[in-house]
mmCIF file with all atom_site columns, C-alpha atoms in Angstrom:
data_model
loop_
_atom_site.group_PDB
_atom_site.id
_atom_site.type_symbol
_atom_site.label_atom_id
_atom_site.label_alt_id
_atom_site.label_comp_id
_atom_site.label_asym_id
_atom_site.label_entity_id
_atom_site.label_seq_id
_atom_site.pdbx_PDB_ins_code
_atom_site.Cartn_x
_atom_site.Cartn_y
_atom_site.Cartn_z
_atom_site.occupancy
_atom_site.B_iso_or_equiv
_atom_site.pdbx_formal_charge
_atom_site.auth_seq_id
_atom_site.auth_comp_id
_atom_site.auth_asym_id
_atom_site.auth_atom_id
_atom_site.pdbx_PDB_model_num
ATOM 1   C CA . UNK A 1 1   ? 101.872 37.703 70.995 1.00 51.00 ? 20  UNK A CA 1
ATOM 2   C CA . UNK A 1 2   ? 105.269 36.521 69.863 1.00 64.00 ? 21  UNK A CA 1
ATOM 3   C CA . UNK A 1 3   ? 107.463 35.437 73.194 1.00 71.00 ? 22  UNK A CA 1
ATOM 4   C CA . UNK A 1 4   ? 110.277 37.835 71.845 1.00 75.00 ? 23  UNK A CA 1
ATOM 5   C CA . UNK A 1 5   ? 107.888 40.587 72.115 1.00 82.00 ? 24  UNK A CA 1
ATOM 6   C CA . UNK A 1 6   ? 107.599 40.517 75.742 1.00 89.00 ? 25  UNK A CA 1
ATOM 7   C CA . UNK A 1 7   ? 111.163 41.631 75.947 1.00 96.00 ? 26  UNK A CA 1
ATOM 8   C CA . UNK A 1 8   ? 111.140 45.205 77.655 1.00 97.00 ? 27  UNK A CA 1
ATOM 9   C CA . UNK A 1 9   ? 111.933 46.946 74.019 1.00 97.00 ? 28  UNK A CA 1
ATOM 10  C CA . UNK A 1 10  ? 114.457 49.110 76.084 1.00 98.00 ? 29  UNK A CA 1
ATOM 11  C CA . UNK A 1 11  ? 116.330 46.406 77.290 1.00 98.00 ? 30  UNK A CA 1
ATOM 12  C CA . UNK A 1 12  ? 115.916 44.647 73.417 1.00 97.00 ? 31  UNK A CA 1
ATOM 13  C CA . UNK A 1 13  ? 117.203 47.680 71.967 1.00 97.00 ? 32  UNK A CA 1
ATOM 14  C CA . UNK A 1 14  ? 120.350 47.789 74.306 1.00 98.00 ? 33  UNK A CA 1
ATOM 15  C CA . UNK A 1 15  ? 121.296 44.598 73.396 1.00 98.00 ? 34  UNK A CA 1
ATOM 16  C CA . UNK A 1 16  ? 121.300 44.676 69.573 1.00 97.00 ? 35  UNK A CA 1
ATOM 17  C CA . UNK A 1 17  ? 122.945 48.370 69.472 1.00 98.00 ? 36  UNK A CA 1
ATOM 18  C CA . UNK A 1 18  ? 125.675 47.756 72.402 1.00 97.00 ? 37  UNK A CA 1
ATOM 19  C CA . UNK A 1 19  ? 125.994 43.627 72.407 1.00 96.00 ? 38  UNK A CA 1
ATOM 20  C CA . UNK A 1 20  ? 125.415 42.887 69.656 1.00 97.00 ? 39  UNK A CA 1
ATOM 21  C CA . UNK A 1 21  ? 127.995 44.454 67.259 1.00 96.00 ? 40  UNK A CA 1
ATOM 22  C CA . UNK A 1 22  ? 130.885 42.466 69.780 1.00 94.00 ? 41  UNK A CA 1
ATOM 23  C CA . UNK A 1 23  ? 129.832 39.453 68.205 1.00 93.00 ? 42  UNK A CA 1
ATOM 24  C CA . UNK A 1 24  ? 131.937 40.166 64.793 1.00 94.00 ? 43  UNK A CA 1
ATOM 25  C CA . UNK A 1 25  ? 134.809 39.412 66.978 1.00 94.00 ? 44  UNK A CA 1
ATOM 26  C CA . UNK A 1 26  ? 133.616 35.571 67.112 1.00 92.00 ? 45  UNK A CA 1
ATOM 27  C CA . UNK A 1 27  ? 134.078 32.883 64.563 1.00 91.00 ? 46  UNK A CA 1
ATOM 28  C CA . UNK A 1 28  ? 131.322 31.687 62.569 1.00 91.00 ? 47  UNK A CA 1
ATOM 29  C CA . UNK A 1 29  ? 130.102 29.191 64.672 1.00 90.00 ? 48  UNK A CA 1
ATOM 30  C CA . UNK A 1 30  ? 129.484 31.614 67.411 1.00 93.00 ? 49  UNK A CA 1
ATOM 31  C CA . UNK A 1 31  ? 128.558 34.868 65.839 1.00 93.00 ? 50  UNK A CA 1
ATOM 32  C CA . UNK A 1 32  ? 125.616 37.100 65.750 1.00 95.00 ? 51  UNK A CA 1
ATOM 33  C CA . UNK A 1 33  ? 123.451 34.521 63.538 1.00 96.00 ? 52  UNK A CA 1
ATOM 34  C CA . UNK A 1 34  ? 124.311 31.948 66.515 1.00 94.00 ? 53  UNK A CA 1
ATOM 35  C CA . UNK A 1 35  ? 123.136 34.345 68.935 1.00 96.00 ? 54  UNK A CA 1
ATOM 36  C CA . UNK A 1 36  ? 119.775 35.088 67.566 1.00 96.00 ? 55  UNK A CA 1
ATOM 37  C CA . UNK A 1 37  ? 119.255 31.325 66.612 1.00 96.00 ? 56  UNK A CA 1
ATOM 38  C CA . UNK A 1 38  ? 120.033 30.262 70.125 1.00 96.00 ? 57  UNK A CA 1
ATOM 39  C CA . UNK A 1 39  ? 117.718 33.341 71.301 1.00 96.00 ? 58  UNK A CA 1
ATOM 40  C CA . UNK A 1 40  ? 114.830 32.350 69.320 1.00 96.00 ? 59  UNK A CA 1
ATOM 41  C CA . UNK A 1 41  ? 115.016 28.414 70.117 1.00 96.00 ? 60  UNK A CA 1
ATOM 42  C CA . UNK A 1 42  ? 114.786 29.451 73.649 1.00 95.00 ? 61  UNK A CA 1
ATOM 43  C CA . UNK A 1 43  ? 111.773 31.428 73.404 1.00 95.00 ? 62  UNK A CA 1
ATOM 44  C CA . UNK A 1 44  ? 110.539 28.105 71.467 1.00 95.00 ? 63  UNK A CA 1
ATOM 45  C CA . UNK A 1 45  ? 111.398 25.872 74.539 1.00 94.00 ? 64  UNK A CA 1
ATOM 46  C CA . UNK A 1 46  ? 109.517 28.345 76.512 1.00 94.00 ? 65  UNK A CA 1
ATOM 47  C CA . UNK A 1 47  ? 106.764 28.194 74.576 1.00 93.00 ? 66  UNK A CA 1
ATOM 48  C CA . UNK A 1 48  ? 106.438 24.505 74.306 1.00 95.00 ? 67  UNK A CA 1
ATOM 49  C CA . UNK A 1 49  ? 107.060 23.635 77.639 1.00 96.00 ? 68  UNK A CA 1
ATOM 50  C CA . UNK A 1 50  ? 104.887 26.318 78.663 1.00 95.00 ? 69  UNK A CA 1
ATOM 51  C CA . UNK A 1 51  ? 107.204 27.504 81.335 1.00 94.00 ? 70  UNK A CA 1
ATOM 52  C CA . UNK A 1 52  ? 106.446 30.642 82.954 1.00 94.00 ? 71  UNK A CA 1
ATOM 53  C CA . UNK A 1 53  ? 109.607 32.507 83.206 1.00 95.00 ? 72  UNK A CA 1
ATOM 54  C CA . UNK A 1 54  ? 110.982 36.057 83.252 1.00 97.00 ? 73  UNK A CA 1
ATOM 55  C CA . UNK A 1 55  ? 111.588 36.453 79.105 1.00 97.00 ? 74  UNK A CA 1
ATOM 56  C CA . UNK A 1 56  ? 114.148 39.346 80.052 1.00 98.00 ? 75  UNK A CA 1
ATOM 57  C CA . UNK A 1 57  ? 116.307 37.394 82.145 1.00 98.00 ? 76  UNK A CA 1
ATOM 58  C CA . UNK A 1 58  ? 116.021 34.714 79.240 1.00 97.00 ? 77  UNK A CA 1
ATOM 59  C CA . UNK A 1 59  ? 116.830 37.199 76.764 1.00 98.00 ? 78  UNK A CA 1
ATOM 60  C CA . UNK A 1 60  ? 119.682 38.761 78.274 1.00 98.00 ? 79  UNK A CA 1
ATOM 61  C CA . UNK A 1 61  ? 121.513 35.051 78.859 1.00 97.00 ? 80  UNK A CA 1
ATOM 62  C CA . UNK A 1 62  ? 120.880 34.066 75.555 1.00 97.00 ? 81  UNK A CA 1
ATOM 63  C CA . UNK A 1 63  ? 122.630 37.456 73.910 1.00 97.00 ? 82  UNK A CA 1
ATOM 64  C CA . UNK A 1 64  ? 125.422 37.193 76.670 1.00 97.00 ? 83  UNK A CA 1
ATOM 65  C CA . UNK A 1 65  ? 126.171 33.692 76.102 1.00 94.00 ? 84  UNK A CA 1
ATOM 66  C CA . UNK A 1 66  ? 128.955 33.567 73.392 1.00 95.00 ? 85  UNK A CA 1
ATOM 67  C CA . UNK A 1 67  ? 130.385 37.141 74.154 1.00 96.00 ? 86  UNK A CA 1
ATOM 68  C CA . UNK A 1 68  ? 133.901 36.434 75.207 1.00 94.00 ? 87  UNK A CA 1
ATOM 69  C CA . UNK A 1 69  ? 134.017 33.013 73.121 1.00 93.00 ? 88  UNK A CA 1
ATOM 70  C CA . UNK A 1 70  ? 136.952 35.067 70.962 1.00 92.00 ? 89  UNK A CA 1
ATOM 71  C CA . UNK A 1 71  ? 139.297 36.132 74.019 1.00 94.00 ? 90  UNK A CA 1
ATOM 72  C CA . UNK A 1 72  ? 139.190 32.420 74.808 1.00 91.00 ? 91  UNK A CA 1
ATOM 73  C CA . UNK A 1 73  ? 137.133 29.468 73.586 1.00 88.00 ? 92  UNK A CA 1
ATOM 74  C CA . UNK A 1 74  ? 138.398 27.025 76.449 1.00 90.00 ? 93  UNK A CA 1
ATOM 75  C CA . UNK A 1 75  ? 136.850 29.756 78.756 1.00 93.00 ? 94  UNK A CA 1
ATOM 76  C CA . UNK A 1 76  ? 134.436 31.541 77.405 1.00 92.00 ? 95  UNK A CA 1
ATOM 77  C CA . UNK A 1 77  ? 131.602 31.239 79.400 1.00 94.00 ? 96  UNK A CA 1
ATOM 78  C CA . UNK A 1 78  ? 133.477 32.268 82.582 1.00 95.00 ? 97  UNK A CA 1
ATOM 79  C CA . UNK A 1 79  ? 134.786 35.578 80.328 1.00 95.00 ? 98  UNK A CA 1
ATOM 80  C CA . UNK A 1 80  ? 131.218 36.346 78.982 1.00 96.00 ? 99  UNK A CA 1
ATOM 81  C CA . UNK A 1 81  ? 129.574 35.987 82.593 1.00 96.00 ? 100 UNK A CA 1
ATOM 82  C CA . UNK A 1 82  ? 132.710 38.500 83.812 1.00 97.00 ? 101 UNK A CA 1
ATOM 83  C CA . UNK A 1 83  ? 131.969 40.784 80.497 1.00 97.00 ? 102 UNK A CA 1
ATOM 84  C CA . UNK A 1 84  ? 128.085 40.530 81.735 1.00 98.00 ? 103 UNK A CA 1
ATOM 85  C CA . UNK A 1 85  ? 128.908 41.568 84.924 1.00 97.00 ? 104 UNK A CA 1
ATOM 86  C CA . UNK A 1 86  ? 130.801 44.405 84.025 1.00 97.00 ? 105 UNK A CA 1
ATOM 87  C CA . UNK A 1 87  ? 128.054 45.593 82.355 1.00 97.00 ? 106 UNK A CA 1
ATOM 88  C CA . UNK A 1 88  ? 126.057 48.529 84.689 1.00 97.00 ? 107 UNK A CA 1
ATOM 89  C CA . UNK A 1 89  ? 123.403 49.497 82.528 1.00 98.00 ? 108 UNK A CA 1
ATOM 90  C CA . UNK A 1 90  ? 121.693 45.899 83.237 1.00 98.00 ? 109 UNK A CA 1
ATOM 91  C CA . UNK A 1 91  ? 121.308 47.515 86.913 1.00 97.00 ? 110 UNK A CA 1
ATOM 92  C CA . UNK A 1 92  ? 118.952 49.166 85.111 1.00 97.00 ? 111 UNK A CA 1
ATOM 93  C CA . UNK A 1 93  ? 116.973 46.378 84.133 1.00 98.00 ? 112 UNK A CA 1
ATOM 94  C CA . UNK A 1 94  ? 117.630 43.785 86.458 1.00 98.00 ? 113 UNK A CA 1
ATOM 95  C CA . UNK A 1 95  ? 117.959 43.398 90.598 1.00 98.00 ? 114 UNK A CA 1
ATOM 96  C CA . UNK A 1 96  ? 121.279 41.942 91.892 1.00 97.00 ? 115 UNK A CA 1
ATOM 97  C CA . UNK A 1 97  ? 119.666 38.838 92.849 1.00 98.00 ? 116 UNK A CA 1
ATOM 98  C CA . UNK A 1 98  ? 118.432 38.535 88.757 1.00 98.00 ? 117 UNK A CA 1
ATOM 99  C CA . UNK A 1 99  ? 121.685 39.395 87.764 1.00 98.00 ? 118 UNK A CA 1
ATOM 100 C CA . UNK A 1 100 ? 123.220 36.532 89.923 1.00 97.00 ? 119 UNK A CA 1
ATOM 101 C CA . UNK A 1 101 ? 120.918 34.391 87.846 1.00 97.00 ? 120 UNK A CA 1
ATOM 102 C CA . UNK A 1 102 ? 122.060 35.346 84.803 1.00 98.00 ? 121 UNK A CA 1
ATOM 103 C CA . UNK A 1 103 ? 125.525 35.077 85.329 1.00 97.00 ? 122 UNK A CA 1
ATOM 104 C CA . UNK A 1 104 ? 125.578 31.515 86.478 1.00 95.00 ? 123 UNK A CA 1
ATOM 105 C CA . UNK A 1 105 ? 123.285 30.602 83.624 1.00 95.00 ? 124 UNK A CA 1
ATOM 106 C CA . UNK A 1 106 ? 125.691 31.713 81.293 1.00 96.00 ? 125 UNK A CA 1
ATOM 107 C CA . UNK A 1 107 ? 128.749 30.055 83.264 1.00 95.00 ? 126 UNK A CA 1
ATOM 108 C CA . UNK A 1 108 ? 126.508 26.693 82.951 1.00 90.00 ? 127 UNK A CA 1
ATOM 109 C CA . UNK A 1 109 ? 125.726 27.150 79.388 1.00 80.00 ? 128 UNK A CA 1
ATOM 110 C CA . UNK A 1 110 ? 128.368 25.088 78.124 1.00 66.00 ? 129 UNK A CA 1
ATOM 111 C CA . UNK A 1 111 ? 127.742 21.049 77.597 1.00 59.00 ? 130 UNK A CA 1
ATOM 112 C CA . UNK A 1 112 ? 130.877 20.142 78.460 1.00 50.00 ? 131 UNK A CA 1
ATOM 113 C CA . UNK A 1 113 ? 131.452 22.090 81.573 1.00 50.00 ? 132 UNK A CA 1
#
């Protein structure tokens, strides 16, 4: 079984019909084929490091990443965590503690920072 496939295929289908269409907003270097590249070498880190993780919270950090990169590239991992945030149908998905996780994974995304 493909690592992608033990996304929860509500939260999966969430993400590419709500998230995913923001992502024309970016530049090339961080649109939607960014995205999915960086979501599928993360599933491959998982699986070669055989790390035992929670592939929805991995998922969701991944997609969420890049989001606000076009309000502001200096800034944009501290605008997509806020966008992330903002969004309450992850309450449906995720506890507040898992959602904490997520957000400062995508604030700590960035090499430089």
């Amino acid at each position: 079984m493909s690592d992608l496939n033990r996304i929860d295929p509500l939260l999966k289908k969430y993400i590419e019909e709500n998230l995913f269409p923001e992502y024309s907003k970016n530049e090339k270097a961080h649109n939607l084929e960014h995205i999915k590249y960086v979501i599928r070498r993360s599933f491959e880190l998982i699986k070669q490091n055989n790390l035992q993780v929670n592939h929805n919270i991995v998922y969701v950090i991944a997609a969420y990443h890049d989001i606000g990169h076009h309000i502001d590239s200096k800034k944009h991992e501290i605008i997509s965590a806020e966008i992330m945030l903002k969004d309450s149908k992850l309450k449906d998905f995720f506890t507040k503690e898992e959602i904490l996780i997520i957000k400062e994974a995508i604030e700590d995304h960035r090499a430089s920072a």
